[in-house]
CSV table of C-alpha atoms in Angstrom, one decimal:
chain,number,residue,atom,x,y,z
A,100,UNK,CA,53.4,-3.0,9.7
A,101,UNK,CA,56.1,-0.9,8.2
A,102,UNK,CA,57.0,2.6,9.3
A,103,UNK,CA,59.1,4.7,7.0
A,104,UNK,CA,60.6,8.2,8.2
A,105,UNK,CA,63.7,9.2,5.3
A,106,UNK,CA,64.1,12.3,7.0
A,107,UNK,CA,65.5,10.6,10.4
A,108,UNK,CA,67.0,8.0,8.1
A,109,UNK,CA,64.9,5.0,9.5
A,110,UNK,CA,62.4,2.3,8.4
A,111,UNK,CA,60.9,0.7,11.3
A,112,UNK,CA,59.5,-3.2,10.8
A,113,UNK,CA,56.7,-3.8,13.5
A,114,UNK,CA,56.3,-7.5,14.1
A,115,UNK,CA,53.7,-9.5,16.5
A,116,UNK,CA,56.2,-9.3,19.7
A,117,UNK,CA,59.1,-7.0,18.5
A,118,UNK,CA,60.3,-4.1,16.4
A,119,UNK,CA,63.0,-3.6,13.9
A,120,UNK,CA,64.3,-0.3,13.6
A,121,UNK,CA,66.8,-0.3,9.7
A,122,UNK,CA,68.8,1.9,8.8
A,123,UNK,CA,66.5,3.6,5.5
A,124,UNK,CA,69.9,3.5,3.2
A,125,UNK,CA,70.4,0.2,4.0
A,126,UNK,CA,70.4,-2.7,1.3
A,127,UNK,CA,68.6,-4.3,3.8
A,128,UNK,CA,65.8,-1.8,3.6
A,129,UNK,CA,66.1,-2.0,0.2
A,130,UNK,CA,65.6,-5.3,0.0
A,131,UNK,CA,61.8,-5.0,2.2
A,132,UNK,CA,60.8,-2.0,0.0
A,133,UNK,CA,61.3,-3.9,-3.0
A,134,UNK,CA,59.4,-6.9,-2.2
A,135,UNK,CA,56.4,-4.1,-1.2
A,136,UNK,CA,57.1,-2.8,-4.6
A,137,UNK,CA,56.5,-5.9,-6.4
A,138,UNK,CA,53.5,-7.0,-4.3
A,139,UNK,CA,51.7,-3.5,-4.8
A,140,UNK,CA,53.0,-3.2,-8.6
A,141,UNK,CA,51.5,-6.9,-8.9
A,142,UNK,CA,48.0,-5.7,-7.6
A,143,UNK,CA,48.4,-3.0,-10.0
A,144,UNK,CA,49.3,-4.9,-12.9
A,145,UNK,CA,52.4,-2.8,-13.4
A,146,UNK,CA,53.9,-5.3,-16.4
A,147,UNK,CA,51.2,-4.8,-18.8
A,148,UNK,CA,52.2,-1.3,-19.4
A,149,UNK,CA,55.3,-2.0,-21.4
A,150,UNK,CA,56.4,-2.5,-25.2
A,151,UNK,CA,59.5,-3.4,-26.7
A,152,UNK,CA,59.5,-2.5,-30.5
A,153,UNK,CA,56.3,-2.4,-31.0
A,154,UNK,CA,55.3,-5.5,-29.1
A,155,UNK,CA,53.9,-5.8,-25.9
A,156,UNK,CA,56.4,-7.6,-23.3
A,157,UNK,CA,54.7,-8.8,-19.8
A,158,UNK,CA,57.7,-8.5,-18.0
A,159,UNK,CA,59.5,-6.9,-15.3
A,160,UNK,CA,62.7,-4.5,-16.9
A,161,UNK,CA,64.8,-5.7,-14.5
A,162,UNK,CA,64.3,-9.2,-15.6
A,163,UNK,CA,64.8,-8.1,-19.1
A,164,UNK,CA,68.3,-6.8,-18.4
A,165,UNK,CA,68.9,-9.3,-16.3
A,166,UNK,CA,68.3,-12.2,-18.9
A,167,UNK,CA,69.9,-10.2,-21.6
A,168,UNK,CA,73.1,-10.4,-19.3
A,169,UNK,CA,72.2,-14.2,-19.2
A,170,UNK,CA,72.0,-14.8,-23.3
A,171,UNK,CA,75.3,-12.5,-23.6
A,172,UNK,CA,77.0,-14.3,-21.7
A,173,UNK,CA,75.9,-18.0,-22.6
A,174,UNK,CA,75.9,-16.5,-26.6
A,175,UNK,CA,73.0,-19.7,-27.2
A,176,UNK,CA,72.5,-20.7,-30.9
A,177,UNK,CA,68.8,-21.2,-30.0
A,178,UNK,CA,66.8,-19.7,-27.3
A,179,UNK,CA,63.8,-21.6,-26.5
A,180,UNK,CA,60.8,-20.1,-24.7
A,181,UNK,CA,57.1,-21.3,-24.5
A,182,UNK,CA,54.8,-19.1,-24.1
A,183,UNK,CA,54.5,-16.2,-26.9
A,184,UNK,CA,51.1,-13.8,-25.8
A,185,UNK,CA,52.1,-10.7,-27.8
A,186,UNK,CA,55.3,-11.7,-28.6
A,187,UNK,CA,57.3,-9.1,-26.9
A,188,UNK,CA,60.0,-11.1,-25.1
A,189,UNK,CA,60.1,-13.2,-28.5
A,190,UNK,CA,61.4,-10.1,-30.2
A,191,UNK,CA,63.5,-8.3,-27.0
A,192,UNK,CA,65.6,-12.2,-27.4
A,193,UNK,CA,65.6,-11.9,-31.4
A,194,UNK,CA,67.0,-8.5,-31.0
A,195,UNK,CA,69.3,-9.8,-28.6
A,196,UNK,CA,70.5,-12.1,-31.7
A,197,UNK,CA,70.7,-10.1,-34.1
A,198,UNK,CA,73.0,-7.7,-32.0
A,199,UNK,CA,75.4,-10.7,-31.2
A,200,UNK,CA,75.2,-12.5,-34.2
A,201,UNK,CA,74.6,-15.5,-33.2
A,202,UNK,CA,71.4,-17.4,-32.0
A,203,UNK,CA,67.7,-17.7,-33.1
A,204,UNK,CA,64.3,-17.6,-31.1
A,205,UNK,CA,61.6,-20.5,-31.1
A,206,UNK,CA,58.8,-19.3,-29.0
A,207,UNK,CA,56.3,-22.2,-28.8
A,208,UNK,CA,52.6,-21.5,-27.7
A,209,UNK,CA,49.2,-23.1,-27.3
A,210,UNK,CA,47.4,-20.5,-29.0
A,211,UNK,CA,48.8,-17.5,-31.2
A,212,UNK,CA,46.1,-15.2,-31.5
A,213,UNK,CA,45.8,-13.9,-35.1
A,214,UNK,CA,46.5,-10.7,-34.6
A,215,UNK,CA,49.6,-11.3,-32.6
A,216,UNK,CA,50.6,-13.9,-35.3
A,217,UNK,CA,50.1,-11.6,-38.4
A,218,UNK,CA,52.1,-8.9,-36.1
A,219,UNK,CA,54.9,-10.3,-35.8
A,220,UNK,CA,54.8,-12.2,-38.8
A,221,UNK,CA,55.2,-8.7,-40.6
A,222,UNK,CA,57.6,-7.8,-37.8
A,223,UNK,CA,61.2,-6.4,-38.7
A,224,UNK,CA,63.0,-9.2,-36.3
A,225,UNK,CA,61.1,-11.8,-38.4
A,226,UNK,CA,63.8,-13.7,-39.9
A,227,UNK,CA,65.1,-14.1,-36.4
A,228,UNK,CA,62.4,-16.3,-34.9
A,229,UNK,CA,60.4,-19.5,-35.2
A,230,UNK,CA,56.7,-19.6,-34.0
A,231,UNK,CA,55.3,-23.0,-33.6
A,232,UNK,CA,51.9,-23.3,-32.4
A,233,UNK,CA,51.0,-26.6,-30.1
A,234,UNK,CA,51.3,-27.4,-26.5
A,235,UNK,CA,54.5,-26.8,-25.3
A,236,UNK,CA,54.2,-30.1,-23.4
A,237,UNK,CA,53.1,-32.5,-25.9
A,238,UNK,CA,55.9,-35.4,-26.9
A,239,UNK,CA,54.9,-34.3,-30.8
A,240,UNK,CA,55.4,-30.9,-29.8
A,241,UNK,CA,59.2,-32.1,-28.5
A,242,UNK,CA,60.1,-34.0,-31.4
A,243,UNK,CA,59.2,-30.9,-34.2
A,244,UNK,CA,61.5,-28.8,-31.7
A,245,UNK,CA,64.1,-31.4,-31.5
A,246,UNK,CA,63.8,-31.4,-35.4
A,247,UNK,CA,64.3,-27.3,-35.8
A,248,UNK,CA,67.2,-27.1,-33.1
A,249,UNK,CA,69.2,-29.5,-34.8
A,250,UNK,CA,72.7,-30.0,-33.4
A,251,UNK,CA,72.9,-26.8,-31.9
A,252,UNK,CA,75.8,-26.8,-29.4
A,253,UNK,CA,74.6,-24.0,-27.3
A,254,UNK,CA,70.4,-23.6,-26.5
A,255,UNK,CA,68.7,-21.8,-23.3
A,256,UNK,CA,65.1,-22.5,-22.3
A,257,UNK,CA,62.7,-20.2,-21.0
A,258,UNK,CA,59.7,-21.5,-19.4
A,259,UNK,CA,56.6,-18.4,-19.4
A,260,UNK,CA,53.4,-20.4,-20.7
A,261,UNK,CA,50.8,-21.7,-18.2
A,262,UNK,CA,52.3,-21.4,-14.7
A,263,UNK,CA,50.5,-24.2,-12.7
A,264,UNK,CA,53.1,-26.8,-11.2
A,265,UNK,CA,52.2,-29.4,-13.1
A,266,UNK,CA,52.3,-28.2,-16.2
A,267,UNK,CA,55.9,-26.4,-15.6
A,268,UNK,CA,57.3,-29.6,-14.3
A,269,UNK,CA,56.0,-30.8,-17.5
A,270,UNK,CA,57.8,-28.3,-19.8
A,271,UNK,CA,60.9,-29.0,-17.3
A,272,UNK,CA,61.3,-32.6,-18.0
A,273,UNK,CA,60.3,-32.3,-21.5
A,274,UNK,CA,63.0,-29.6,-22.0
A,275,UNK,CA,66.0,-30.8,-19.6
A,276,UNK,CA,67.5,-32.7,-22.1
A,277,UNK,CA,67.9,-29.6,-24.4
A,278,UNK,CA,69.4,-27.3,-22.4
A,279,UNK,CA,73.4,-27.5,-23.0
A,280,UNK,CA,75.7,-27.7,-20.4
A,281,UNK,CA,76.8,-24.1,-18.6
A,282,UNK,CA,73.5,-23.0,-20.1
A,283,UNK,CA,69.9,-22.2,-18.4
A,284,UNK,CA,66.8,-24.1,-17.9
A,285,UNK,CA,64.7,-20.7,-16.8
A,286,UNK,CA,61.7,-21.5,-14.7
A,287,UNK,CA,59.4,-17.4,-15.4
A,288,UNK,CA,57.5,-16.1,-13.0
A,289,UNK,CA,57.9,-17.6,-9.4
A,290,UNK,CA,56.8,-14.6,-7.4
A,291,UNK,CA,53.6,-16.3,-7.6
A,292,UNK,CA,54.1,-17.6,-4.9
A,293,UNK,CA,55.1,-14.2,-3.0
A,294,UNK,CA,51.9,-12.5,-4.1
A,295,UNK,CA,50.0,-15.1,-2.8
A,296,UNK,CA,48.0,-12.9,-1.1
A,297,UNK,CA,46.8,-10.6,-3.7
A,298,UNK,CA,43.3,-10.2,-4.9
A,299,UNK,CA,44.7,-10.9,-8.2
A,300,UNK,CA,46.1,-14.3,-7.3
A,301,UNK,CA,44.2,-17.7,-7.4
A,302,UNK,CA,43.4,-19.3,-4.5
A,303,UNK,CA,46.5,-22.2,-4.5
A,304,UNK,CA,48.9,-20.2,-5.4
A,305,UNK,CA,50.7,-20.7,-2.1
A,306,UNK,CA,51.7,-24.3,-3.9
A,307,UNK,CA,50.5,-24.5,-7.2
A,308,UNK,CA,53.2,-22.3,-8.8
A,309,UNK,CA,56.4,-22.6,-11.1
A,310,UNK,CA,58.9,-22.1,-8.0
A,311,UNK,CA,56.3,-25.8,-6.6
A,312,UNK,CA,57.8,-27.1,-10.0
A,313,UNK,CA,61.5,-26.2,-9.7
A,314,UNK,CA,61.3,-27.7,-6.3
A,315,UNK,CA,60.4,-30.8,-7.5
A,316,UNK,CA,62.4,-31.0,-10.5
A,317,UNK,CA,65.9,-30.3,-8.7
A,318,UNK,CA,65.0,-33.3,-6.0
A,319,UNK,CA,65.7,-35.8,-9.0
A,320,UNK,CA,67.3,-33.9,-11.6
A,321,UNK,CA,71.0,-33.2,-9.8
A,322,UNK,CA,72.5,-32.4,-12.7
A,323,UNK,CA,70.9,-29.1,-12.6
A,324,UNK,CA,71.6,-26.5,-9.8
A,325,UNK,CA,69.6,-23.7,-8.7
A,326,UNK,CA,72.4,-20.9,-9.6
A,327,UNK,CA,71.6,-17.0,-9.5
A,328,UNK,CA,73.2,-15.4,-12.2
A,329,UNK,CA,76.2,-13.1,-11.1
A,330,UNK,CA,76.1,-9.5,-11.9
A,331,UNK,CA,78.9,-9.0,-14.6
A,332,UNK,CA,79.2,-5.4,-13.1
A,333,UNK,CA,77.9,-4.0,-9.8
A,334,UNK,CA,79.1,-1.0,-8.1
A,335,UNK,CA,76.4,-0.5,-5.5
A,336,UNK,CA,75.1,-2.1,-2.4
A,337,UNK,CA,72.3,-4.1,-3.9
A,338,UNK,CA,73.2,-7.8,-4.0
A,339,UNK,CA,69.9,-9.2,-4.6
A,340,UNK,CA,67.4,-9.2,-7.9
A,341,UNK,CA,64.4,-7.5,-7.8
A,342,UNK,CA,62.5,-9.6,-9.5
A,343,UNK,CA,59.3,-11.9,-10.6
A,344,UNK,CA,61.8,-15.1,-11.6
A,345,UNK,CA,62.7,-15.8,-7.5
A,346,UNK,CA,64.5,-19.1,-7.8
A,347,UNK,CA,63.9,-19.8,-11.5
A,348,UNK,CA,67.3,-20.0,-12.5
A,349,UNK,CA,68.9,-23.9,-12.9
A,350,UNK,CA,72.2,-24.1,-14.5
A,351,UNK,CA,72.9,-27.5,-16.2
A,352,UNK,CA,76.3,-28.8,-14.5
A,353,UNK,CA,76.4,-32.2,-16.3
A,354,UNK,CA,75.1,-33.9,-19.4
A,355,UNK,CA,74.0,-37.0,-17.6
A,356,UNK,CA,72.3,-37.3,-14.0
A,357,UNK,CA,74.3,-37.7,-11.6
């Protein structure tokens, strides 16, 4: 149980056999408000009341700053992501593009729903993205995406499609070999596991969830590393995302296992 009281500057954290007593102002208290945030935001389905330009984005805004600091700083010629829905991170990254000039998006997806399709299709951002509709898994699907990307020097991959371990240790191994070095292999959507809990989640979502996948993939795949992006400016106490990507990010260290 958690007691808050702001106005004697405390939040108290009541355990099974003791109590915590932290400071309210704390980043510490920060940090155990958040994570109530998220949970009761989850339950409430708090990232499916969001557009950007025009297009709904299921995403947290933090995250979307956050990965925008990501693609500044890698500059990527292609940005990969599987996983489309409405398209709204497909356009926030094209944007993104555009504004740098550099880089193009290739959202891949099992399914683009018509609507979404002729939307974005007709969207301004258009000539700043590739849709391509197959299973993001599928060793065809790999070799028509090895055939757009080209030579790039530079791509980042965002995994956001179907979330169950197996298929994002799929998309993992099938897209490693893409991912440059110094760039990201971005595994969306880990705080599956927090919310386990939640009346929303699925029963096995203790271990049948993308952070289950990155877990896996790191313990033969040493040439990535689990690396939480720094914050290219921070002024304040908070040290620590708040965010629904826990763990996702793997930075390629090496072109080669080693």
């Amino acid at each position: 149980m958690i007691k808050i009281d702001p106005e004697k500057g405390v939040l108290t954290v009541e355990g099974a056999e003791q109590e915590k007593a932290i400071p309210f102002s704390s980043p510490e208290a920060f940090e155990v408000l958040s994570h109530l945030w998220l949970r009761c935001g989850f339950d409430n389905k708090y990232v499916y009341g969001f557009t950007w330009l025009g297009r709904p984005i299921l995403q947290l805004p933090e995250d979307l700053v956050r990965i925008q600091e990501v693609i500044y700083s890698v500059r990527p010629d292609w940005i990969i992501e599987t996983g489309v829905a409405h398209g709204g991170s497909l356009v926030f990254y094209a944007g993104i593009c555009k504004a740098l000039g550099v880089g193009r998006v290739l959202g891949i997806d099992i399914e683009i729903r018509p609507h979404n399709r002729r939307a974005l299709e007709e969207h301004p951002l258009r000539d700043y993205f590739n849709l391509l509709e197959a299973d993001s898994a599928a060793s065809s699907t790999l070799l028509e995406v090895r055939r757009m990307v080209g030579e790039a020097a530079k791509i980042l991959v965002i995994l956001d499609s179907k979330h169950s371990k197996d298929h994002v240790l799929k998309e993992m191994e099938a897209y490693a070999p893409l991912v440059s070095v110094d760039s990201y292999l971005v595994a969306a959507d880990g705080i599956m596991r927090e919310v386990a809990a939640s009346p929303l989640a699925g029963k096995d979502w203790v271990w049948n969830n993308p952070l289950s996948a990155v877990e896996a993939f790191l313990a033969r795949h040493p040439e990535f590393r689990r690396e939480e992006p720094a914050f290219p400016f921070n002024e304040g106490q908070v040290r620590q995302r708040v965010t629904y990507w826990p763990g996702g990010f793997l930075r390629k260290t090496s072109s080669e296992r080693i």
